Short mmCIF file of C-alpha atoms and ligand atoms in Angstrom, two decimals:
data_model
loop_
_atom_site.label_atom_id
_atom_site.label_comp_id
_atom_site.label_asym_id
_atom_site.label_seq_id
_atom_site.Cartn_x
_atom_site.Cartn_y
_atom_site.Cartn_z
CA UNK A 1 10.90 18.75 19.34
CA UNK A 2 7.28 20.14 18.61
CA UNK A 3 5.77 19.08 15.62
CA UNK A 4 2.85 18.59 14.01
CA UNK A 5 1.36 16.09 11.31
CA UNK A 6 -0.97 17.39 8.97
CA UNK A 7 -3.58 14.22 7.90
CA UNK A 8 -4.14 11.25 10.11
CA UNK A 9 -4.91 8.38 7.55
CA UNK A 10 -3.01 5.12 7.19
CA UNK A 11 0.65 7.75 6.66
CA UNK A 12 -0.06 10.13 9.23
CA UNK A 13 -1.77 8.67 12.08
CA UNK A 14 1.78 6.42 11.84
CA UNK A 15 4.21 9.64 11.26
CA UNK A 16 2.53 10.46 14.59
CA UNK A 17 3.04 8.42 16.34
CA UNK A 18 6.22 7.07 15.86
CA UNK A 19 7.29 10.33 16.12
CA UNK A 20 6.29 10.53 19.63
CA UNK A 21 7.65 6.95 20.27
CA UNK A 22 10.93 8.31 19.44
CA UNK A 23 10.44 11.46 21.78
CA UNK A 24 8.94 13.99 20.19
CA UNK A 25 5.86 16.60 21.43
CA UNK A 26 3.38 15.48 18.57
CA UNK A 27 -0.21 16.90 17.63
CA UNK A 28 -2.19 14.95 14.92
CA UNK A 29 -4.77 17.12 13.29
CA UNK A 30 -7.28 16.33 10.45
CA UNK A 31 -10.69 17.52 9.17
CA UNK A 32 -12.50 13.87 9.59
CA UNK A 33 -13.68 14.80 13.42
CA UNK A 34 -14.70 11.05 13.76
CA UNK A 35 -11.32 9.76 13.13
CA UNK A 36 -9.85 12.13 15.66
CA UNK A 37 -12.21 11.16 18.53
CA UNK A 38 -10.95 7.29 17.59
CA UNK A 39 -7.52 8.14 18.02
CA UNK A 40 -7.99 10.93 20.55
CA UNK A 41 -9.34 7.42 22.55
CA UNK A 42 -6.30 5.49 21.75
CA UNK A 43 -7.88 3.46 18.92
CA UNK A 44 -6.62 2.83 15.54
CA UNK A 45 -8.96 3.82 13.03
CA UNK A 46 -7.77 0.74 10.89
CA UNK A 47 -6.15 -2.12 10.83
CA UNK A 48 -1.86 -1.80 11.26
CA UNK A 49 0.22 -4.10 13.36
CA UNK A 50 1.66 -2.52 16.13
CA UNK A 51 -0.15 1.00 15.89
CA UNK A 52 -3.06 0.50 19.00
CA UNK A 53 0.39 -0.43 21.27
CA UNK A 54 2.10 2.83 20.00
CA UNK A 55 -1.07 5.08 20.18
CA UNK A 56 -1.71 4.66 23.71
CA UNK A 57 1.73 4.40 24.61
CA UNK A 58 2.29 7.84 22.89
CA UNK A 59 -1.31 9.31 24.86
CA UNK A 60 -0.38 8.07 27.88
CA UNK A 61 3.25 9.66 27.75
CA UNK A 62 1.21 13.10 27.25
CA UNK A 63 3.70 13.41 23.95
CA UNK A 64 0.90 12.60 21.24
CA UNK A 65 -2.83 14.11 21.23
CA UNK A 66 -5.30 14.60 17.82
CA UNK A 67 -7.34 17.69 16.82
CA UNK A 68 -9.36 18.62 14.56
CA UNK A 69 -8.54 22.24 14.88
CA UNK A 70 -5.59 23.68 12.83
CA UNK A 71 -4.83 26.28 15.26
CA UNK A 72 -2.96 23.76 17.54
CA UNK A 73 0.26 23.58 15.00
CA UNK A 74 1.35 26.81 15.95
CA UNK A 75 4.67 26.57 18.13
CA UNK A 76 5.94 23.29 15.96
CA UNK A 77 8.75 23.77 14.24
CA UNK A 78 8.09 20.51 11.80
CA UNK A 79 4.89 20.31 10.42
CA UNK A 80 3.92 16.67 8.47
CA UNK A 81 2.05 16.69 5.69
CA UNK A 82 0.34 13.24 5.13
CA UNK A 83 -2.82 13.88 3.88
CA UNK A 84 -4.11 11.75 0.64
CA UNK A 85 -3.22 12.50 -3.00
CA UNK A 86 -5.88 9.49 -4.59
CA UNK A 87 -6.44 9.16 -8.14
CA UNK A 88 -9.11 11.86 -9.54
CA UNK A 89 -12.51 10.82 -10.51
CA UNK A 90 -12.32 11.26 -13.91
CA UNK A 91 -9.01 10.68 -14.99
CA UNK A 92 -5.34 9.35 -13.89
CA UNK A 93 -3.91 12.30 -12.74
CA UNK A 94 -3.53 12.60 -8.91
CA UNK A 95 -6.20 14.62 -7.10
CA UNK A 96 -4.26 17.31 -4.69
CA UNK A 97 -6.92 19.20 -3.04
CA UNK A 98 -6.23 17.85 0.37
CA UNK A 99 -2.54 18.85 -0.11
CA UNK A 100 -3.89 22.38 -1.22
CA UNK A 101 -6.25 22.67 1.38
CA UNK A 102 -4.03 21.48 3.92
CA UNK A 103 -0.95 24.24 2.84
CA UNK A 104 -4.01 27.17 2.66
CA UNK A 105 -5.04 25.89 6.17
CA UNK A 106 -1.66 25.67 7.89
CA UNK A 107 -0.34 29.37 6.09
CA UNK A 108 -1.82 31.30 8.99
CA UNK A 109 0.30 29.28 11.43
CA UNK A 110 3.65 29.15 10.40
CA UNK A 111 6.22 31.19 12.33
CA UNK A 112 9.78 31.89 10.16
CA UNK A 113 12.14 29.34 10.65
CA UNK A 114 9.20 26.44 10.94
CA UNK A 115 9.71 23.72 8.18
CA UNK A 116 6.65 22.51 6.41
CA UNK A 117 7.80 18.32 5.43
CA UNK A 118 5.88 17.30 2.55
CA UNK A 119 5.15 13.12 2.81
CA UNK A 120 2.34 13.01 0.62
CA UNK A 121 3.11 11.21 -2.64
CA UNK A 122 2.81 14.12 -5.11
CA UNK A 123 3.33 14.47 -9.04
CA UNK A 124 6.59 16.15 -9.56
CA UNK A 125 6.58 19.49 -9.80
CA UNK A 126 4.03 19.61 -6.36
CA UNK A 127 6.80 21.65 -3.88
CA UNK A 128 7.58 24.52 -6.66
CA UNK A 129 3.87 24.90 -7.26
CA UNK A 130 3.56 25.46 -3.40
CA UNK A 131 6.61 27.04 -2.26
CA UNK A 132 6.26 30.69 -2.43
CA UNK A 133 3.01 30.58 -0.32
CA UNK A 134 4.96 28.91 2.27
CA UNK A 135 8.21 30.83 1.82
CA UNK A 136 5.95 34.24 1.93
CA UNK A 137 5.65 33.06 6.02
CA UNK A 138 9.30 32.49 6.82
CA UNK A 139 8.86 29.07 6.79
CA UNK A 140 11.08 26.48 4.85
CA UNK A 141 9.29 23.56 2.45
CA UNK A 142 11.17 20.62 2.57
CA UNK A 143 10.02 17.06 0.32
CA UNK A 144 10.70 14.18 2.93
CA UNK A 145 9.01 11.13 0.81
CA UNK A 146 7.38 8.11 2.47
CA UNK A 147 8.25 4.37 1.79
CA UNK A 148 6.33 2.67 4.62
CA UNK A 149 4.44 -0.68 3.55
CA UNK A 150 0.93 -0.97 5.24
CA UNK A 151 1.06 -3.57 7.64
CA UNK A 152 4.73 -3.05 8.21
CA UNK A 153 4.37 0.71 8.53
CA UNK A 154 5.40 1.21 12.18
CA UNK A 155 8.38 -0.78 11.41
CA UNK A 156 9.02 1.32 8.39
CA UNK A 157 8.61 4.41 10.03
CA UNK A 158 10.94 4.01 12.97
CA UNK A 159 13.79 2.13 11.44
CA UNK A 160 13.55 3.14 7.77
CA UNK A 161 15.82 1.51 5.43
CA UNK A 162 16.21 5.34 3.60
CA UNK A 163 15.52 9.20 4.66
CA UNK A 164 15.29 11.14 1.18
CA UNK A 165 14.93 15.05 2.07
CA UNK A 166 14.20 17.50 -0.81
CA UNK A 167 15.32 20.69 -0.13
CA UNK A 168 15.39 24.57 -2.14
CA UNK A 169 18.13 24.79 -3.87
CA UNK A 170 19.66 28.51 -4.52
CA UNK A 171 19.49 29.17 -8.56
CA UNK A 172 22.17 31.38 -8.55
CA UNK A 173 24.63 28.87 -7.16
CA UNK A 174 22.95 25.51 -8.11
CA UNK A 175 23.46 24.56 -4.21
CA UNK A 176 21.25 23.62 -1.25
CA UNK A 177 20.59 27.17 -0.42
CA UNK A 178 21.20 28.01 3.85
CA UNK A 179 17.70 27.37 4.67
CA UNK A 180 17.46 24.12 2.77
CA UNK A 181 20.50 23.67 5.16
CA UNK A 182 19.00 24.43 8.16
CA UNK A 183 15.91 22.24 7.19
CA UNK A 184 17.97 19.39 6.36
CA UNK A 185 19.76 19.64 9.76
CA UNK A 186 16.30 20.25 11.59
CA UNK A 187 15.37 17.13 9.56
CA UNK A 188 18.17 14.90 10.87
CA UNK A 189 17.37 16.02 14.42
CA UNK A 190 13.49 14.48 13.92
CA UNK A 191 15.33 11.30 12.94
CA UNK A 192 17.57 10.98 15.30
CA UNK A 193 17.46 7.33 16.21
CA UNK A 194 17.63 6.49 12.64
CA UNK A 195 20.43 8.90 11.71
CA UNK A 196 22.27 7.35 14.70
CA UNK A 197 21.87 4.19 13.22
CA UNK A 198 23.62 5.50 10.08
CA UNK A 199 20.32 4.89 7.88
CA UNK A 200 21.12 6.53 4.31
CA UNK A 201 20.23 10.25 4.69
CA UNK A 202 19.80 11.68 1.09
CA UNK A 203 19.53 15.56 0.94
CA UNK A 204 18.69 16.34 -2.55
CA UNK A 205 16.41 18.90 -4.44
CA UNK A 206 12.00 18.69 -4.58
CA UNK A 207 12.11 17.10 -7.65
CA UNK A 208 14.44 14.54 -6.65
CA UNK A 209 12.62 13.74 -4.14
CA UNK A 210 9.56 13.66 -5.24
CA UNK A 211 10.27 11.33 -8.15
CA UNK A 212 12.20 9.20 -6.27
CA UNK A 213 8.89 7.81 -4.36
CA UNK A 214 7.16 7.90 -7.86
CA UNK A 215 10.09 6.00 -8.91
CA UNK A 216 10.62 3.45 -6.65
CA UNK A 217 6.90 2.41 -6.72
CA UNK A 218 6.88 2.23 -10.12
CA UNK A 219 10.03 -0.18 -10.05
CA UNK A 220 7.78 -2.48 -7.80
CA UNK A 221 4.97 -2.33 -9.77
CA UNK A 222 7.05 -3.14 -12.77
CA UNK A 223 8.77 -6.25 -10.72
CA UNK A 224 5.21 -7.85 -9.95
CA UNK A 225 3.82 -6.81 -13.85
CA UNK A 226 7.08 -8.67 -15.63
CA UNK A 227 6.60 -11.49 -12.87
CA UNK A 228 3.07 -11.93 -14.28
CA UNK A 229 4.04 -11.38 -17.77
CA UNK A 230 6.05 -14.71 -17.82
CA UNK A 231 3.46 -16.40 -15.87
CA UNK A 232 1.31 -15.59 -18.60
CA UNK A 233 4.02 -17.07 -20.93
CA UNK A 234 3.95 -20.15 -18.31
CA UNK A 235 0.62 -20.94 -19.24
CA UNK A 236 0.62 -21.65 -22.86
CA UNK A 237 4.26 -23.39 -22.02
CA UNK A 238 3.59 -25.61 -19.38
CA UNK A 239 6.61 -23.80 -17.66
CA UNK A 240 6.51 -22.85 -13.70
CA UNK A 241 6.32 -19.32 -12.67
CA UNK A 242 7.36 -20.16 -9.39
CA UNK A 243 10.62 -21.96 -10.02
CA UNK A 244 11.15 -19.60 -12.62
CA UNK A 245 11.41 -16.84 -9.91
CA UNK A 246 13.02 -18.81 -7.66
CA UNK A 247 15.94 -19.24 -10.39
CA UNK A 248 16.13 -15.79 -11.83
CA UNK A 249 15.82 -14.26 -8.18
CA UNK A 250 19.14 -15.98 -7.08
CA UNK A 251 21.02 -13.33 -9.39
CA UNK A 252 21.34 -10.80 -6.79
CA UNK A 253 20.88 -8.06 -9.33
CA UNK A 254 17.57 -9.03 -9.84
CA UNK A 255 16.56 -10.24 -6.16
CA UNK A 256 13.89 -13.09 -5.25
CA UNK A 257 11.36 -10.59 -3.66
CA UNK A 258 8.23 -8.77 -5.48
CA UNK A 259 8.57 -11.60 -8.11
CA UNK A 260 5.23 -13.28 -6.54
CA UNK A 261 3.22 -13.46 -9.58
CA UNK A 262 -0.42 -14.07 -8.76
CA UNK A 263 -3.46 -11.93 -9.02
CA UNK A 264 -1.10 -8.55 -9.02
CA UNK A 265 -0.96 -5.35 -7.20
CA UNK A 266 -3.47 -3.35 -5.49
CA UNK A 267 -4.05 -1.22 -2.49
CA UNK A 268 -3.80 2.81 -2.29
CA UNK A 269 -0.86 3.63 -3.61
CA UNK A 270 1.20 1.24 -6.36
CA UNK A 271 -1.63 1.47 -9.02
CA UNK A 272 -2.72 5.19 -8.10
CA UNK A 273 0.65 5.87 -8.60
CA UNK A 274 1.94 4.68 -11.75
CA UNK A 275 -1.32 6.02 -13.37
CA UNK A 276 -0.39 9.98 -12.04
CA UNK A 277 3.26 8.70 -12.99
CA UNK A 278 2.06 8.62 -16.55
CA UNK A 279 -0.72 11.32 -16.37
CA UNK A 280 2.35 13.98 -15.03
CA UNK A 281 4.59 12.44 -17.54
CA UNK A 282 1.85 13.49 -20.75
CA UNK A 283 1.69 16.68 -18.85
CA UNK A 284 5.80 16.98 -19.19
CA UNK A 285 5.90 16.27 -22.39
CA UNK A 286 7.54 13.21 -21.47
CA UNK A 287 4.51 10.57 -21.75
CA UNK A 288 6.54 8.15 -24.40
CA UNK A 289 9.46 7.72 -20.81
CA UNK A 290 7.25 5.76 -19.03
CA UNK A 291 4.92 4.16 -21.66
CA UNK A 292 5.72 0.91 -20.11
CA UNK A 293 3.87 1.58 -17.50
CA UNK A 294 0.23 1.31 -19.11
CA UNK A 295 1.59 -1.95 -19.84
CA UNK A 296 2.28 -2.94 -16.48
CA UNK A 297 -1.23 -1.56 -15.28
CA UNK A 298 -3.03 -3.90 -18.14
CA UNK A 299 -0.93 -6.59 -17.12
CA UNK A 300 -1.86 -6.53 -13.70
CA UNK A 301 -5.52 -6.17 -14.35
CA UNK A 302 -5.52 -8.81 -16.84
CA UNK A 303 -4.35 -11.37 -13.44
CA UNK A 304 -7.26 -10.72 -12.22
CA UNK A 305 -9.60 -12.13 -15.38
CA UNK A 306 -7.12 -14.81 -15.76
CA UNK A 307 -7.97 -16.04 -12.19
CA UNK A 308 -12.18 -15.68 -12.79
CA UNK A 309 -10.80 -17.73 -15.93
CA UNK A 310 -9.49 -20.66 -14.00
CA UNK A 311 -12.16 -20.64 -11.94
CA UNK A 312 -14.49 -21.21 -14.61
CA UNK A 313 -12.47 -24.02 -16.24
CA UNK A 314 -11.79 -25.45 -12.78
CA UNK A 315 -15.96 -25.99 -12.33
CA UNK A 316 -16.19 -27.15 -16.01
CA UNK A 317 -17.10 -23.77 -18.01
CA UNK A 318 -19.48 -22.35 -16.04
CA UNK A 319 -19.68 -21.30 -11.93
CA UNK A 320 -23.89 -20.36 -12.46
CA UNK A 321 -25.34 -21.00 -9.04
CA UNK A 322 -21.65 -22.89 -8.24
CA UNK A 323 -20.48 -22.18 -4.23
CA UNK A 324 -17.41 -20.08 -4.43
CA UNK A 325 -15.20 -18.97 -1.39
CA UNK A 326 -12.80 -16.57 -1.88
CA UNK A 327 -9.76 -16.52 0.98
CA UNK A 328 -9.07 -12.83 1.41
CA UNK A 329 -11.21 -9.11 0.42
CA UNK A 330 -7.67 -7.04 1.51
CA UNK A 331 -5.27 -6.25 -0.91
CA UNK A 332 -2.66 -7.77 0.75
CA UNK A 333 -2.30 -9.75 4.34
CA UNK A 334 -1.66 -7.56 7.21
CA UNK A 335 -4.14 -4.97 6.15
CA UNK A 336 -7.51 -4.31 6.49
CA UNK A 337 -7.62 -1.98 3.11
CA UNK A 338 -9.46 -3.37 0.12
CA UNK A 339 -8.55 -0.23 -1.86
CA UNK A 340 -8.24 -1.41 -5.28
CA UNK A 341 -8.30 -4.99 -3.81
CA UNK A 342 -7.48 -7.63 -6.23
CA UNK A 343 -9.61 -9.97 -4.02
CA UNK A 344 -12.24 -8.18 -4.08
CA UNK A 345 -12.16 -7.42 -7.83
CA UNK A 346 -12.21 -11.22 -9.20
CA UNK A 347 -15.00 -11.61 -6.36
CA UNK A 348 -17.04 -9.31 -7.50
CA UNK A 349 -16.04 -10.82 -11.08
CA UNK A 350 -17.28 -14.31 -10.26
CA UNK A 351 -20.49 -13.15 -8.72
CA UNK A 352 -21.40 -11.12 -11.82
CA UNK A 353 -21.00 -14.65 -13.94
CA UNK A 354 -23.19 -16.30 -11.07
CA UNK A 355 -21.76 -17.83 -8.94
CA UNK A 356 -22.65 -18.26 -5.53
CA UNK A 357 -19.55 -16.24 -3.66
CA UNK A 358 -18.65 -16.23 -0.12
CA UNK A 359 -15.84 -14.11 1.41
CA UNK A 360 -13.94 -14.02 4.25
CA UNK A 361 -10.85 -12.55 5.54
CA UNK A 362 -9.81 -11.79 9.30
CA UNK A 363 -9.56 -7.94 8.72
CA UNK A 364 -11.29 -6.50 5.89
CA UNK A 365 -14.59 -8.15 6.04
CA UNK A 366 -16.53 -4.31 7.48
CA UNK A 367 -14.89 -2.36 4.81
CA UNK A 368 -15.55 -4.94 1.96
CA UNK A 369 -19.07 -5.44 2.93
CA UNK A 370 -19.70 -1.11 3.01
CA UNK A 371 -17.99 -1.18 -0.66
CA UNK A 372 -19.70 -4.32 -1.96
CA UNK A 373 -22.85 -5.28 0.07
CA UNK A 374 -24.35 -7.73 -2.66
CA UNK A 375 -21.19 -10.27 -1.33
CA UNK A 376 -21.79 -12.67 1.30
CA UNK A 377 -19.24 -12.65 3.97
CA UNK A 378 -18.50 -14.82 6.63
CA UNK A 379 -15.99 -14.40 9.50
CA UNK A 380 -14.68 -17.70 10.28
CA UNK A 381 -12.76 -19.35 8.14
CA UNK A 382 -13.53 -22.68 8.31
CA UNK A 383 -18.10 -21.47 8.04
CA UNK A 384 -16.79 -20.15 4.73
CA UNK A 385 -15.69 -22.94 3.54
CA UNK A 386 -18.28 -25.92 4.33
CA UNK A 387 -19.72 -26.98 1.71
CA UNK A 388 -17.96 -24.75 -0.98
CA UNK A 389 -17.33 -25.94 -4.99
CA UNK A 390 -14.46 -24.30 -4.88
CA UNK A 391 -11.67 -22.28 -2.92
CA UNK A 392 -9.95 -19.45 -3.92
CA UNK A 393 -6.44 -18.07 -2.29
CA UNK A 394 -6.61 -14.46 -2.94
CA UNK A 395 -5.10 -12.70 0.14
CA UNK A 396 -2.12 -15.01 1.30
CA UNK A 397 -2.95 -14.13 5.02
CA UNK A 398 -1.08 -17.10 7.06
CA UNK A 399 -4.61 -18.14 8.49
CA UNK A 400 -5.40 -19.20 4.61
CA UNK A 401 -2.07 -20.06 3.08
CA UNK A 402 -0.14 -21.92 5.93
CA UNK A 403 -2.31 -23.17 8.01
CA UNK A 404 -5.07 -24.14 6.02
CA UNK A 405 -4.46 -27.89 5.28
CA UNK A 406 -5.18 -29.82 2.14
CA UNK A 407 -6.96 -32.50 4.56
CA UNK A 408 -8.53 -30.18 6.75
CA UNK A 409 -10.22 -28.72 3.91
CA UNK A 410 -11.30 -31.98 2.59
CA UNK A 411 -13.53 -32.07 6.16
CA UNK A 412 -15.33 -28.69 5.34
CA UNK A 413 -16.75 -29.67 2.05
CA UNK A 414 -16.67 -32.50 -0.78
CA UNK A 415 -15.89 -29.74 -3.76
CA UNK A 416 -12.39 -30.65 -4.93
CA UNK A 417 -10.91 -27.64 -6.48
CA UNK A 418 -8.65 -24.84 -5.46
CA UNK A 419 -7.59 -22.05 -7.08
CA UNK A 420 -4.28 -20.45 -5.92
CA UNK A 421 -4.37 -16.61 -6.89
CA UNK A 422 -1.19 -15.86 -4.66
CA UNK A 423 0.83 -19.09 -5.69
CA UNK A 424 0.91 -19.50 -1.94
CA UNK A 425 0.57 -23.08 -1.66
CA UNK A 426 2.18 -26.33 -2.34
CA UNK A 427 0.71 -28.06 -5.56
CA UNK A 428 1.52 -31.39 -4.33
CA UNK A 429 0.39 -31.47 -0.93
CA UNK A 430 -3.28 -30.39 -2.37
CA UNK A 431 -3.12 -32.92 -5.58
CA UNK A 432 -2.00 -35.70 -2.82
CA UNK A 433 -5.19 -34.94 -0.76
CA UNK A 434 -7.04 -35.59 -3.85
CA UNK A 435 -8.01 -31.78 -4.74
CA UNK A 436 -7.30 -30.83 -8.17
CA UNK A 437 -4.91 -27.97 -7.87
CA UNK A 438 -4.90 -24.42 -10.53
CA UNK A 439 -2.29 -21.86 -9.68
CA UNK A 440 -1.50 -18.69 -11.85
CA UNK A 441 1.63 -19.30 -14.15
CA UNK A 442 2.13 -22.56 -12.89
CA UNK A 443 1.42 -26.38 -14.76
C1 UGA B 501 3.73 0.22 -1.40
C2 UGA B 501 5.26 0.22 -1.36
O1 UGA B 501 5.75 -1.10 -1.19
C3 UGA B 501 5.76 1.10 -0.21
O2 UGA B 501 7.17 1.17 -0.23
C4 UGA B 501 5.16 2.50 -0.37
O3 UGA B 501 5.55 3.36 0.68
C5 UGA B 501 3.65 2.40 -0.38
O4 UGA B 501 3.24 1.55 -1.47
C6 UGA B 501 3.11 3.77 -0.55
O5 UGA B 501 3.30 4.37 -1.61
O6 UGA B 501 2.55 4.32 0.41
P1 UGA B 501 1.85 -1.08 0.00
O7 UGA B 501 0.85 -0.43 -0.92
O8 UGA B 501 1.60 -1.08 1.47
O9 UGA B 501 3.29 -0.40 -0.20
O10 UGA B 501 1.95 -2.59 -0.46
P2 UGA B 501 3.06 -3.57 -1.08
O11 UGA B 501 3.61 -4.41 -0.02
O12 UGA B 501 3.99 -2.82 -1.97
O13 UGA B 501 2.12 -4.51 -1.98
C7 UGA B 501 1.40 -3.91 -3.07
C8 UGA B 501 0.60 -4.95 -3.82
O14 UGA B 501 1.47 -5.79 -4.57
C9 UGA B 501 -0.23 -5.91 -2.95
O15 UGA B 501 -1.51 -6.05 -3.55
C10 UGA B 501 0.54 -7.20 -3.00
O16 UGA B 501 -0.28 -8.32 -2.84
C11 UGA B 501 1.14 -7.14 -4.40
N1 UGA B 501 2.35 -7.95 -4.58
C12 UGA B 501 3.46 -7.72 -3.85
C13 UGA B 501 2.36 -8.97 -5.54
O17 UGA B 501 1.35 -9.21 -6.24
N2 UGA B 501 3.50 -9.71 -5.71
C14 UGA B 501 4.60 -9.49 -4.98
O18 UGA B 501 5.61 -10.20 -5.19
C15 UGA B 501 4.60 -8.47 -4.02
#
């Protein structure tokens, strides 16, 4: 099948191609003419397991090709939308121009019977706003939410472990009206390897669908906020967070995973998202629903001073002029975004109380250093460490939390603390080597 994705960030350039893994005629267009020349070359643009291998795969197949020129998604009969929806400048609310401008820029192109696939994560209330410009063309608007994780996204996007597909629904019989149908069908047909695989295929209506990404990520970001609400407990108890987690995540109804407490969430989309969950919530009339969830965003940003905290205590009330390495600037391992980075936050934290910081991380170092440039980065690992007052887990990459050993760091410098903002290593193992050992939540 032809079709066409609309945005070729960290969603799209994916959505494309996977899409073209799995067979289909693809054409990736966006307005940032230096990020199609990348791709166009068979480069990722960032950092995502997997992707270079499926980009030229897809270019050398002839199936997958990137323009910057709009024109080229006429003849698809799916066209992607997976351009950004970030926070807005000056308040929670999430900021849909590129979603606007991409609908006003693909209108000319639609043929009837084409199905315009929303992926974008969008307040509810987004595909009514938008459908009668598209249905004015013939075309069908269908809401077919996202779920991928960055650094597992090509994963994600080829065997997904859910296809939600918002459809129109007919008011005057409270049913998927024909063309939702049709979409729905065209929909399964775009899937195909994962609908053979009998992957949950849930046709529903816009607003379903919409709030069920909006939903679902504000579920996780809930999980990791109540995580670090008891580690917060843990402190002023003496109690583990860890084995805590460990305990309550045998009950299957609450599940072992997302209960890493730590220095909390970050990246592009959990805390953009529960903010413009409660911003669209105020907007509904609804804002006392989800509360809660300005709770979970203060919790998670107070992780962040409570690690700068430990640090701190751990050099004796004051890091002025103290040598700091932070392990990690991405927002998670696997990833090269620093979006919101937690890492990056309590770095920039520490420096501001004076201390001397170093960071390093094996993916994130050039965007970190365009965002921050006053931060001192080095590459290598082991550089970063030498002669450092302290170490600080922020990013659990493996490099830093498995195979970084308690006496192989005891060879890179004589400073004898670590701080562990991931709860990624083993207490004992460092307090044997002689390092004295501060994790979040944890004795
Ligand atoms: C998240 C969701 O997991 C995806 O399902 C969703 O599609 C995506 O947002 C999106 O909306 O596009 P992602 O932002 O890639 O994916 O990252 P996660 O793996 O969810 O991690 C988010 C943050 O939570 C990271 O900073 C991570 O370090 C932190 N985290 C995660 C914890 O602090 N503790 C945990 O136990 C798990």
């Amino acid at each position: 099948m032809r079709v066409s994705v609309i945005g070729c960030g960290y969603l799209g350039a994916v959505h494309a191609s996977a899409m073209a893994k799995i067979g289909h005629d693809v054409v990736g267009i966006d307005v940032d003419l230096h990020k199609i020349g990348t791709l166009s070359q068979g480069d990722a643009p960032f950092f995502e397991p997997g992707l270079p291998e499926l980009l030229r795969e897809g270019m050398a197949s002839g199936r997958l090709r990137f323009t910057g020129d709009i024109a080229e998604a006429s003849g698809a009969a799916v066209h992607f939308i997976a351009v950004g929806t970030p926070q807005e400048k000056d308040g929670y609310a999430a900021d849909l121009t590129s979603v606007n401008a991409a609908v006003d820029a693909l209108l000319p192109h639609l043929a009837p019977g084409d199905v315009v696939a929303g992926k974008s994560t969008v307040p509810v209330g987004t595909a009514v706003d938008l459908a009668a410009r598209i249905e004015a063309t013939g075309a069908t608007l269908v809401w077919n939410p996202e779920f991928l994780r960055e650094g597992w996204a090509v994963k994600d996007t080829i065997e997904p472990d859910r296809l939600v597909v918002g459809v129109p629904f007919d008011p005057s019989t409270g049913h998927c009206s024909e063309a939702g149908e049709r979409a729905a069908d065209l929909l399964r047909e775009v899937y195909h390897p994962a609908v053979a695989a009998e992957t949950p295929f849930i046709v529903t209506d816009w607003a379903t669908a919409e709030l069920v990404k909006v939903a679902a990520n504000a579920f996780l970001a809930t999980k990791i906020s109540f995580i670090n609400a008891m580690a917060e407990i843990a402190e002023v108890t003496g109690a583990d967070v860890t084995q805590l987690a460990d305990a309550i995540g045998h009950d299957v109804r609450i599940g072992r995973r997302f209960l890493g407490a730590g220095i909390g969430f970050g990246g592009g989309c959990l805390p953009k998202d529960i903010r413009a969950f409660s911003a669209r919530a105020e907007e509904l009339g609804r804002g006392e629903s989800v509360t809660f969830l300005r709770e979970v965003d203060a919790i998670n940003l107070r992780r962040r001073e409570r690690a700068v905290q430990l640090v701190v205590e751990a050099l004796g009330g004051q890091v002025y002029k103290k040598k700091v390495t932070l392990l990690g600037a991405a927002f998670k391992p696997y990833s090269d975004d620093i979006r919101d980075s937690p890492a990056l936050d309590v770095a920039v934290r520490l420096r501001g109380l004076g201390a001397s910081v170093t960071v390093t991380d094996p993916a994130a170092i050039d965007n970190a250093r365009r965002l921050h440039p006053q931060l001192a980065y080095v590459e290598d690992r082991d550089d970063a460490i030498r002669g450092a007052d302290a170490i600080v887990l922020v990013t659990e990459w493996d490099l830093y939390r498995r195979d970084l050993t308690p006496p192989h760091a005891s060879r890179l410098t004589s400073g004898r603390v670590v701080v562990d903002g991931r709860n990624g290593w083993d207490a004992a193992a460092w307090r044997a080597a002689g390092w004295r050992y501060y994790g979040m939540g944890r004795p």
